[in-house]
JSON list of C-alpha atoms in Angstrom, two decimals:
[
{"chain": "M", "resi": 351, "resn": "SER", "atom": "CA", "xyz": [173.52, 50.14, 178.88]},
{"chain": "M", "resi": 352, "resn": "ALA", "atom": "CA", "xyz": [176.36, 50.56, 181.34]},
{"chain": "M", "resi": 353, "resn": "PRO", "atom": "CA", "xyz": [177.72, 54.10, 181.73]},
{"chain": "M", "resi": 354, "resn": "GLY", "atom": "CA", "xyz": [181.00, 53.23, 180.02]},
{"chain": "M", "resi": 355, "resn": "THR", "atom": "CA", "xyz": [179.24, 51.81, 176.96]},
{"chain": "M", "resi": 356, "resn": "SER", "atom": "CA", "xyz": [179.52, 53.81, 173.76]},
{"chain": "M", "resi": 357, "resn": "ALA", "atom": "CA", "xyz": [176.21, 55.25, 172.64]},
{"chain": "M", "resi": 358, "resn": "VAL", "atom": "CA", "xyz": [176.91, 54.21, 169.04]},
{"chain": "M", "resi": 359, "resn": "SER", "atom": "CA", "xyz": [176.71, 50.53, 169.99]},
{"chain": "M", "resi": 360, "resn": "THR", "atom": "CA", "xyz": [172.98, 50.74, 169.22]},
{"chain": "M", "resi": 361, "resn": "ARG", "atom": "CA", "xyz": [173.82, 50.36, 165.52]},
{"chain": "M", "resi": 362, "resn": "THR", "atom": "CA", "xyz": [174.20, 46.58, 166.05]},
{"chain": "M", "resi": 363, "resn": "THR", "atom": "CA", "xyz": [170.54, 46.32, 167.12]},
{"chain": "M", "resi": 364, "resn": "GLY", "atom": "CA", "xyz": [169.06, 48.16, 164.18]},
{"chain": "M", "resi": 365, "resn": "ARG", "atom": "CA", "xyz": [167.82, 50.88, 166.52]},
{"chain": "M", "resi": 366, "resn": "THR", "atom": "CA", "xyz": [168.94, 54.40, 167.16]},
{"chain": "M", "resi": 367, "resn": "GLY", "atom": "CA", "xyz": [168.47, 57.18, 169.68]},
{"chain": "M", "resi": 368, "resn": "THR", "atom": "CA", "xyz": [169.15, 60.90, 169.86]},
{"chain": "M", "resi": 369, "resn": "ALA", "atom": "CA", "xyz": [172.75, 60.73, 171.08]},
{"chain": "M", "resi": 370, "resn": "GLU", "atom": "CA", "xyz": [175.96, 61.33, 169.17]},
{"chain": "M", "resi": 371, "resn": "PRO", "atom": "CA", "xyz": [179.08, 59.28, 170.08]},
{"chain": "M", "resi": 372, "resn": "GLY", "atom": "CA", "xyz": [179.94, 59.38, 173.79]},
{"chain": "M", "resi": 373, "resn": "THR", "atom": "CA", "xyz": [179.35, 57.31, 176.91]},
{"chain": "M", "resi": 374, "resn": "VAL", "atom": "CA", "xyz": [175.83, 56.63, 178.11]},
{"chain": "M", "resi": 375, "resn": "GLY", "atom": "CA", "xyz": [176.52, 57.78, 181.67]},
{"chain": "M", "resi": 376, "resn": "GLY", "atom": "CA", "xyz": [178.17, 60.95, 180.44]},
{"chain": "M", "resi": 377, "resn": "LEU", "atom": "CA", "xyz": [175.27, 61.79, 178.15]},
{"chain": "M", "resi": 378, "resn": "VAL", "atom": "CA", "xyz": [172.69, 61.33, 180.91]},
{"chain": "M", "resi": 379, "resn": "ALA", "atom": "CA", "xyz": [174.71, 63.15, 183.57]},
{"chain": "M", "resi": 380, "resn": "THR", "atom": "CA", "xyz": [175.43, 66.16, 181.37]},
{"chain": "M", "resi": 381, "resn": "GLY", "atom": "CA", "xyz": [172.06, 66.26, 179.63]},
{"chain": "M", "resi": 382, "resn": "ALA", "atom": "CA", "xyz": [173.88, 66.56, 176.30]},
{"chain": "M", "resi": 383, "resn": "ALA", "atom": "CA", "xyz": [172.19, 65.97, 172.96]},
{"chain": "M", "resi": 384, "resn": "GLY", "atom": "CA", "xyz": [172.98, 66.42, 169.29]},
{"chain": "M", "resi": 385, "resn": "PRO", "atom": "CA", "xyz": [170.91, 67.88, 166.43]},
{"chain": "M", "resi": 386, "resn": "LEU", "atom": "CA", "xyz": [168.61, 64.82, 166.41]},
{"chain": "M", "resi": 387, "resn": "ARG", "atom": "CA", "xyz": [166.87, 66.22, 169.49]},
{"chain": "M", "resi": 388, "resn": "PHE", "atom": "CA", "xyz": [164.90, 68.24, 166.94]},
{"chain": "M", "resi": 389, "resn": "ARG", "atom": "CA", "xyz": [162.79, 65.11, 166.37]},
{"chain": "M", "resi": 390, "resn": "PHE", "atom": "CA", "xyz": [163.55, 62.62, 169.12]},
{"chain": "M", "resi": 391, "resn": "GLY", "atom": "CA", "xyz": [164.21, 64.89, 172.09]},
{"chain": "M", "resi": 392, "resn": "THR", "atom": "CA", "xyz": [167.18, 64.63, 174.45]},
{"chain": "M", "resi": 393, "resn": "PRO", "atom": "CA", "xyz": [168.51, 61.48, 176.18]},
{"chain": "M", "resi": 394, "resn": "ARG", "atom": "CA", "xyz": [166.50, 62.65, 179.21]},
{"chain": "M", "resi": 395, "resn": "ASP", "atom": "CA", "xyz": [163.31, 62.40, 177.15]},
{"chain": "M", "resi": 396, "resn": "LEU", "atom": "CA", "xyz": [164.18, 58.85, 176.03]},
{"chain": "M", "resi": 397, "resn": "LEU", "atom": "CA", "xyz": [165.30, 57.57, 179.44]},
{"chain": "M", "resi": 398, "resn": "ILE", "atom": "CA", "xyz": [162.88, 54.93, 180.80]},
{"chain": "M", "resi": 399, "resn": "GLY", "atom": "CA", "xyz": [164.98, 53.21, 183.46]},
{"chain": "M", "resi": 400, "resn": "ILE", "atom": "CA", "xyz": [167.99, 54.02, 185.63]},
{"chain": "M", "resi": 401, "resn": "THR", "atom": "CA", "xyz": [170.17, 52.53, 188.37]},
{"chain": "M", "resi": 402, "resn": "VAL", "atom": "CA", "xyz": [172.27, 54.84, 190.53]},
{"chain": "M", "resi": 403, "resn": "VAL", "atom": "CA", "xyz": [174.61, 54.58, 193.50]},
{"chain": "M", "resi": 404, "resn": "LEU", "atom": "CA", "xyz": [174.10, 57.31, 196.10]},
{"chain": "M", "resi": 405, "resn": "ALA", "atom": "CA", "xyz": [176.81, 58.90, 198.24]},
{"chain": "M", "resi": 406, "resn": "ASP", "atom": "CA", "xyz": [176.08, 56.56, 201.18]},
{"chain": "M", "resi": 407, "resn": "GLY", "atom": "CA", "xyz": [176.39, 53.47, 198.97]},
{"chain": "M", "resi": 408, "resn": "THR", "atom": "CA", "xyz": [172.66, 52.93, 198.53]},
{"chain": "M", "resi": 409, "resn": "ILE", "atom": "CA", "xyz": [171.71, 51.42, 195.17]},
{"chain": "M", "resi": 410, "resn": "ALA", "atom": "CA", "xyz": [168.51, 52.96, 193.83]},
{"chain": "M", "resi": 411, "resn": "LYS", "atom": "CA", "xyz": [166.53, 51.86, 190.79]},
{"chain": "M", "resi": 412, "resn": "ALA", "atom": "CA", "xyz": [163.63, 53.47, 188.98]},
{"chain": "M", "resi": 413, "resn": "GLY", "atom": "CA", "xyz": [161.70, 52.91, 185.78]},
{"chain": "M", "resi": 414, "resn": "GLY", "atom": "CA", "xyz": [161.84, 49.69, 183.78]},
{"chain": "M", "resi": 415, "resn": "LYS", "atom": "CA", "xyz": [163.44, 47.82, 180.88]},
{"chain": "M", "resi": 416, "resn": "VAL", "atom": "CA", "xyz": [160.57, 48.47, 178.47]},
{"chain": "M", "resi": 417, "resn": "VAL", "atom": "CA", "xyz": [158.19, 51.40, 178.19]},
{"chain": "M", "resi": 418, "resn": "LYS", "atom": "CA", "xyz": [155.08, 49.51, 179.35]},
{"chain": "M", "resi": 419, "resn": "ASN", "atom": "CA", "xyz": [156.78, 48.49, 182.62]},
{"chain": "M", "resi": 420, "resn": "VAL", "atom": "CA", "xyz": [157.80, 52.00, 183.66]},
{"chain": "M", "resi": 421, "resn": "ALA", "atom": "CA", "xyz": [156.17, 52.98, 186.96]},
{"chain": "M", "resi": 422, "resn": "GLY", "atom": "CA", "xyz": [156.85, 54.98, 190.11]},
{"chain": "M", "resi": 423, "resn": "TYR", "atom": "CA", "xyz": [158.73, 58.22, 190.67]},
{"chain": "M", "resi": 424, "resn": "ASP", "atom": "CA", "xyz": [160.75, 59.20, 187.61]},
{"chain": "M", "resi": 425, "resn": "LEU", "atom": "CA", "xyz": [164.18, 59.17, 189.22]},
{"chain": "M", "resi": 426, "resn": "GLY", "atom": "CA", "xyz": [165.85, 59.25, 185.82]},
{"chain": "M", "resi": 427, "resn": "LYS", "atom": "CA", "xyz": [164.54, 62.74, 185.07]},
{"chain": "M", "resi": 428, "resn": "LEU", "atom": "CA", "xyz": [166.03, 63.91, 188.38]},
{"chain": "M", "resi": 429, "resn": "PHE", "atom": "CA", "xyz": [169.50, 62.51, 187.63]},
{"chain": "M", "resi": 430, "resn": "ALA", "atom": "CA", "xyz": [169.55, 63.55, 183.97]},
{"chain": "M", "resi": 431, "resn": "GLY", "atom": "CA", "xyz": [171.60, 66.73, 183.76]},
{"chain": "M", "resi": 432, "resn": "SER", "atom": "CA", "xyz": [172.68, 66.59, 187.41]},
{"chain": "M", "resi": 433, "resn": "LEU", "atom": "CA", "xyz": [176.39, 66.42, 186.42]},
{"chain": "M", "resi": 434, "resn": "GLY", "atom": "CA", "xyz": [177.05, 63.63, 188.92]},
{"chain": "M", "resi": 435, "resn": "THR", "atom": "CA", "xyz": [176.14, 65.73, 191.96]},
{"chain": "M", "resi": 436, "resn": "LEU", "atom": "CA", "xyz": [173.36, 63.39, 193.12]},
{"chain": "M", "resi": 437, "resn": "GLY", "atom": "CA", "xyz": [175.07, 60.05, 192.61]},
{"chain": "M", "resi": 438, "resn": "LEU", "atom": "CA", "xyz": [176.77, 57.70, 190.16]},
{"chain": "M", "resi": 439, "resn": "ILE", "atom": "CA", "xyz": [174.73, 56.43, 187.21]},
{"chain": "M", "resi": 440, "resn": "THR", "atom": "CA", "xyz": [175.56, 52.73, 186.77]},
{"chain": "M", "resi": 441, "resn": "GLU", "atom": "CA", "xyz": [172.86, 51.67, 184.33]},
{"chain": "M", "resi": 442, "resn": "ALA", "atom": "CA", "xyz": [170.43, 53.42, 181.99]},
{"chain": "M", "resi": 443, "resn": "THR", "atom": "CA", "xyz": [167.70, 52.10, 179.71]},
{"chain": "M", "resi": 444, "resn": "PHE", "atom": "CA", "xyz": [166.40, 54.11, 176.76]},
{"chain": "M", "resi": 445, "resn": "ARG", "atom": "CA", "xyz": [163.46, 54.01, 174.41]},
{"chain": "M", "resi": 446, "resn": "LEU", "atom": "CA", "xyz": [164.91, 53.57, 170.90]},
{"chain": "M", "resi": 447, "resn": "HIS", "atom": "CA", "xyz": [163.60, 54.08, 167.39]},
{"chain": "M", "resi": 448, "resn": "PRO", "atom": "CA", "xyz": [164.09, 52.03, 164.18]},
{"chain": "M", "resi": 449, "resn": "ARG", "atom": "CA", "xyz": [167.02, 53.19, 162.08]},
{"chain": "M", "resi": 450, "resn": "PRO", "atom": "CA", "xyz": [165.81, 54.94, 158.91]},
{"chain": "M", "resi": 451, "resn": "ALA", "atom": "CA", "xyz": [166.12, 53.20, 155.55]},
{"chain": "M", "resi": 452, "resn": "ALA", "atom": "CA", "xyz": [167.36, 56.43, 153.94]},
{"chain": "M", "resi": 453, "resn": "VAL", "atom": "CA", "xyz": [168.33, 59.96, 154.85]},
{"chain": "M", "resi": 454, "resn": "ALA", "atom": "CA", "xyz": [168.67, 63.20, 152.92]},
{"chain": "M", "resi": 455, "resn": "TYR", "atom": "CA", "xyz": [170.36, 66.48, 153.77]},
{"chain": "M", "resi": 456, "resn": "VAL", "atom": "CA", "xyz": [169.34, 69.91, 152.57]},
{"chain": "M", "resi": 457, "resn": "THR", "atom": "CA", "xyz": [172.01, 72.54, 153.16]},
{"chain": "M", "resi": 458, "resn": "VAL", "atom": "CA", "xyz": [171.59, 76.24, 152.54]},
{"chain": "M", "resi": 459, "resn": "ASP", "atom": "CA", "xyz": [174.33, 78.89, 152.46]},
{"chain": "M", "resi": 460, "resn": "CYS", "atom": "CA", "xyz": [173.05, 82.05, 154.14]},
{"chain": "M", "resi": 461, "resn": "PRO", "atom": "CA", "xyz": [174.60, 85.53, 154.06]},
{"chain": "M", "resi": 462, "resn": "ASP", "atom": "CA", "xyz": [173.85, 86.27, 157.72]},
{"chain": "M", "resi": 463, "resn": "ALA", "atom": "CA", "xyz": [172.46, 84.82, 160.93]},
{"chain": "M", "resi": 464, "resn": "ALA", "atom": "CA", "xyz": [169.00, 86.30, 160.34]},
{"chain": "M", "resi": 465, "resn": "SER", "atom": "CA", "xyz": [168.70, 84.40, 157.05]},
{"chain": "M", "resi": 466, "resn": "ALA", "atom": "CA", "xyz": [169.86, 81.18, 158.71]},
{"chain": "M", "resi": 467, "resn": "LEU", "atom": "CA", "xyz": [167.25, 81.57, 161.45]},
{"chain": "M", "resi": 468, "resn": "ALA", "atom": "CA", "xyz": [164.59, 82.18, 158.80]},
{"chain": "M", "resi": 469, "resn": "VAL", "atom": "CA", "xyz": [165.60, 78.92, 157.14]},
{"chain": "M", "resi": 470, "resn": "MET", "atom": "CA", "xyz": [165.31, 77.07, 160.45]},
{"chain": "M", "resi": 471, "resn": "ALA", "atom": "CA", "xyz": [161.91, 78.59, 161.15]},
{"chain": "M", "resi": 472, "resn": "ALA", "atom": "CA", "xyz": [160.65, 77.62, 157.69]},
{"chain": "M", "resi": 473, "resn": "ALA", "atom": "CA", "xyz": [161.85, 74.03, 158.14]},
{"chain": "M", "resi": 474, "resn": "ALA", "atom": "CA", "xyz": [160.43, 73.71, 161.66]},
{"chain": "M", "resi": 475, "resn": "SER", "atom": "CA", "xyz": [156.99, 74.99, 160.65]},
{"chain": "M", "resi": 476, "resn": "SER", "atom": "CA", "xyz": [156.77, 72.85, 157.50]},
{"chain": "M", "resi": 477, "resn": "PRO", "atom": "CA", "xyz": [154.87, 69.52, 157.32]},
{"chain": "M", "resi": 478, "resn": "LEU", "atom": "CA", "xyz": [158.02, 67.77, 156.03]},
{"chain": "M", "resi": 479, "resn": "ALA", "atom": "CA", "xyz": [159.01, 66.38, 159.46]},
{"chain": "M", "resi": 480, "resn": "PRO", "atom": "CA", "xyz": [162.74, 67.22, 159.61]},
{"chain": "M", "resi": 481, "resn": "SER", "atom": "CA", "xyz": [164.72, 65.05, 162.04]},
{"chain": "M", "resi": 482, "resn": "ALA", "atom": "CA", "xyz": [167.58, 67.45, 162.77]},
{"chain": "M", "resi": 483, "resn": "ALA", "atom": "CA", "xyz": [168.64, 71.02, 162.14]},
{"chain": "M", "resi": 484, "resn": "GLU", "atom": "CA", "xyz": [171.93, 72.82, 162.61]},
{"chain": "M", "resi": 485, "resn": "ILE", "atom": "CA", "xyz": [173.51, 76.19, 161.89]},
{"chain": "M", "resi": 486, "resn": "ASP", "atom": "CA", "xyz": [177.27, 76.30, 161.34]},
{"chain": "M", "resi": 487, "resn": "GLN", "atom": "CA", "xyz": [179.89, 78.86, 160.34]},
{"chain": "M", "resi": 488, "resn": "PRO", "atom": "CA", "xyz": [183.22, 77.04, 159.83]},
{"chain": "M", "resi": 489, "resn": "ARG", "atom": "CA", "xyz": [185.29, 80.21, 160.08]},
{"chain": "M", "resi": 490, "resn": "ARG", "atom": "CA", "xyz": [184.82, 83.94, 160.52]},
{"chain": "M", "resi": 491, "resn": "GLY", "atom": "CA", "xyz": [183.69, 85.57, 157.30]},
{"chain": "M", "resi": 492, "resn": "ALA", "atom": "CA", "xyz": [182.57, 82.29, 155.74]},
{"chain": "M", "resi": 493, "resn": "PRO", "atom": "CA", "xyz": [178.94, 81.77, 154.69]},
{"chain": "M", "resi": 494, "resn": "ILE", "atom": "CA", "xyz": [176.64, 80.55, 157.44]},
{"chain": "M", "resi": 495, "resn": "SER", "atom": "CA", "xyz": [175.39, 77.08, 156.55]},
{"chain": "M", "resi": 496, "resn": "ALA", "atom": "CA", "xyz": [171.99, 75.81, 157.68]},
{"chain": "M", "resi": 497, "resn": "GLY", "atom": "CA", "xyz": [171.63, 72.02, 157.49]},
{"chain": "M", "resi": 498, "resn": "ILE", "atom": "CA", "xyz": [168.33, 70.11, 157.66]},
{"chain": "M", "resi": 499, "resn": "LEU", "atom": "CA", "xyz": [168.04, 66.30, 157.90]},
{"chain": "M", "resi": 500, "resn": "VAL", "atom": "CA", "xyz": [165.05, 64.22, 156.80]},
{"chain": "M", "resi": 501, "resn": "GLU", "atom": "CA", "xyz": [164.73, 60.46, 157.32]},
{"chain": "M", "resi": 502, "resn": "GLY", "atom": "CA", "xyz": [162.43, 57.62, 156.31]},
{"chain": "M", "resi": 503, "resn": "GLU", "atom": "CA", "xyz": [161.79, 55.36, 153.33]},
{"chain": "M", "resi": 504, "resn": "PRO", "atom": "CA", "xyz": [163.86, 56.14, 150.19]},
{"chain": "M", "resi": 505, "resn": "ALA", "atom": "CA", "xyz": [161.01, 57.35, 147.97]},
{"chain": "M", "resi": 506, "resn": "GLY", "atom": "CA", "xyz": [159.47, 59.52, 150.66]},
{"chain": "M", "resi": 507, "resn": "VAL", "atom": "CA", "xyz": [162.81, 60.98, 151.71]},
{"chain": "M", "resi": 508, "resn": "ALA", "atom": "CA", "xyz": [163.69, 61.96, 148.14]},
{"chain": "M", "resi": 509, "resn": "GLU", "atom": "CA", "xyz": [160.36, 63.73, 147.68]},
{"chain": "M", "resi": 510, "resn": "ARG", "atom": "CA", "xyz": [160.58, 65.53, 151.01]},
{"chain": "M", "resi": 511, "resn": "ALA", "atom": "CA", "xyz": [164.14, 66.67, 150.27]},
{"chain": "M", "resi": 512, "resn": "GLU", "atom": "CA", "xyz": [163.01, 68.15, 146.95]},
{"chain": "M", "resi": 513, "resn": "ARG", "atom": "CA", "xyz": [160.09, 69.94, 148.60]},
{"chain": "M", "resi": 514, "resn": "LEU", "atom": "CA", "xyz": [162.29, 71.15, 151.45]},
{"chain": "M", "resi": 515, "resn": "ARG", "atom": "CA", "xyz": [164.90, 72.48, 149.03]},
{"chain": "M", "resi": 516, "resn": "ASP", "atom": "CA", "xyz": [162.23, 74.43, 147.13]},
{"chain": "M", "resi": 517, "resn": "LEU", "atom": "CA", "xyz": [160.81, 75.78, 150.39]},
{"chain": "M", "resi": 518, "resn": "LEU", "atom": "CA", "xyz": [164.16, 76.93, 151.76]},
{"chain": "M", "resi": 519, "resn": "ALA", "atom": "CA", "xyz": [165.38, 78.38, 148.47]},
{"chain": "M", "resi": 520, "resn": "ALA", "atom": "CA", "xyz": [162.87, 81.17, 148.97]},
{"chain": "M", "resi": 521, "resn": "SER", "atom": "CA", "xyz": [164.53, 82.08, 152.28]},
{"chain": "M", "resi": 522, "resn": "ALA", "atom": "CA", "xyz": [168.21, 81.97, 151.19]},
{"chain": "M", "resi": 523, "resn": "PRO", "atom": "CA", "xyz": [170.27, 82.76, 148.09]},
{"chain": "M", "resi": 524, "resn": "ALA", "atom": "CA", "xyz": [171.35, 79.15, 147.44]},
{"chain": "M", "resi": 525, "resn": "ALA", "atom": "CA", "xyz": [170.11, 75.72, 148.41]},
{"chain": "M", "resi": 526, "resn": "SER", "atom": "CA", "xyz": [171.54, 72.30, 147.63]},
{"chain": "M", "resi": 527, "resn": "ALA", "atom": "CA", "xyz": [170.37, 68.81, 148.61]},
{"chain": "M", "resi": 528, "resn": "TRP", "atom": "CA", "xyz": [172.16, 65.48, 148.85]},
{"chain": "M", "resi": 529, "resn": "SER", "atom": "CA", "xyz": [170.72, 62.01, 149.44]},
{"chain": "M", "resi": 530, "resn": "ALA", "atom": "CA", "xyz": [172.36, 58.75, 150.48]},
{"chain": "M", "resi": 531, "resn": "PRO", "atom": "CA", "xyz": [171.54, 55.42, 152.17]},
{"chain": "M", "resi": 532, "resn": "ALA", "atom": "CA", "xyz": [171.61, 55.73, 155.97]},
{"chain": "M", "resi": 533, "resn": "GLY", "atom": "CA", "xyz": [174.30, 53.05, 156.28]},
{"chain": "M", "resi": 534, "resn": "ASP", "atom": "CA", "xyz": [176.80, 55.28, 154.47]},
{"chain": "M", "resi": 535, "resn": "LEU", "atom": "CA", "xyz": [176.46, 57.98, 157.11]},
{"chain": "M", "resi": 536, "resn": "ASP", "atom": "CA", "xyz": [177.19, 56.12, 160.36]},
{"chain": "M", "resi": 537, "resn": "PRO", "atom": "CA", "xyz": [179.24, 58.25, 162.78]},
{"chain": "M", "resi": 538, "resn": "PRO", "atom": "CA", "xyz": [182.75, 57.09, 163.69]},
{"chain": "M", "resi": 539, "resn": "ALA", "atom": "CA", "xyz": [183.17, 54.66, 166.59]},
{"chain": "M", "resi": 540, "resn": "SER", "atom": "CA", "xyz": [185.15, 57.32, 168.47]},
{"chain": "M", "resi": 541, "resn": "GLY", "atom": "CA", "xyz": [185.76, 61.02, 168.18]},
{"chain": "M", "resi": 542, "resn": "PRO", "atom": "CA", "xyz": [183.31, 63.78, 167.27]},
{"chain": "M", "resi": 543, "resn": "ALA", "atom": "CA", "xyz": [180.42, 63.05, 164.96]},
{"chain": "M", "resi": 544, "resn": "PRO", "atom": "CA", "xyz": [180.24, 64.96, 161.65]},
{"chain": "M", "resi": 545, "resn": "ARG", "atom": "CA", "xyz": [178.09, 68.06, 161.55]},
{"chain": "M", "resi": 546, "resn": "ILE", "atom": "CA", "xyz": [175.01, 67.99, 159.35]},
{"chain": "M", "resi": 547, "resn": "SER", "atom": "CA", "xyz": [176.27, 71.03, 157.45]},
{"chain": "M", "resi": 548, "resn": "ASP", "atom": "CA", "xyz": [179.61, 69.29, 156.83]},
{"chain": "M", "resi": 549, "resn": "THR", "atom": "CA", "xyz": [178.08, 65.96, 155.82]},
{"chain": "M", "resi": 550, "resn": "GLY", "atom": "CA", "xyz": [176.06, 67.10, 152.82]},
{"chain": "M", "resi": 551, "resn": "PRO", "atom": "CA", "xyz": [179.07, 68.07, 150.66]},
{"chain": "M", "resi": 552, "resn": "ARG", "atom": "CA", "xyz": [180.92, 64.90, 151.73]},
{"chain": "M", "resi": 553, "resn": "VAL", "atom": "CA", "xyz": [177.98, 62.73, 150.73]},
{"chain": "M", "resi": 554, "resn": "SER", "atom": "CA", "xyz": [177.61, 64.47, 147.39]},
{"chain": "M", "resi": 555, "resn": "LYS", "atom": "CA", "xyz": [181.29, 63.90, 146.62]},
{"chain": "M", "resi": 556, "resn": "ASP", "atom": "CA", "xyz": [181.80, 60.38, 147.97]},
{"chain": "M", "resi": 557, "resn": "THR", "atom": "CA", "xyz": [178.45, 58.59, 147.62]},
{"chain": "M", "resi": 558, "resn": "PRO", "atom": "CA", "xyz": [177.19, 57.38, 144.21]},
{"chain": "M", "resi": 559, "resn": "ALA", "atom": "CA", "xyz": [173.57, 57.52, 145.40]},
{"chain": "M", "resi": 560, "resn": "ALA", "atom": "CA", "xyz": [173.97, 61.24, 145.96]},
{"chain": "M", "resi": 561, "resn": "SER", "atom": "CA", "xyz": [175.09, 62.17, 142.46]},
{"chain": "M", "resi": 562, "resn": "ALA", "atom": "CA", "xyz": [171.57, 63.00, 141.29]},
{"chain": "M", "resi": 563, "resn": "TRP", "atom": "CA", "xyz": [171.18, 65.51, 144.11]},
{"chain": "M", "resi": 564, "resn": "SER", "atom": "CA", "xyz": [174.38, 67.52, 143.70]}
]
């Protein structure tokens, strides 16, 4: 993908990566990543090929177009997170993953940060394979919300969400889960992506498939 290409354009291929909306070059140069790094890692971890222009005009390439063709010095890892100080990233190739058939969110309202961290630790150490995790406090004095995302096939996701809700309920005073088809939760083409902790209530309210989980 060219550096000016929106990262969300991967939705047309049926594949997805770790990045939230933004430009590919910007994501690589800043080393930024969203909550999905919990499962997939950062864009740096998924980068398999890169083309850069150095300060003297030299065009340098490293890696490949597919994973099996990657060879040589991993120049991409050097440029990832360099904030443009080493050169201009003109092309980047990433390893992608199939988009999930279904997703579910488990959100827990916690009275304090310690409780929220306990929720995160319980989710991370569980065998339920969460894809993303986030802690959010929308305003001072409001409950701290811990959001956990699970992905996969519909039946498996529903079961894992139930088990995750039961697991986390022991660590926090209240736990609620929502489930919806992945296609209903695509991020906007521009602007900030929704937070996990904000998305659960929206799904429960707006998505018929979520009614059984609210």
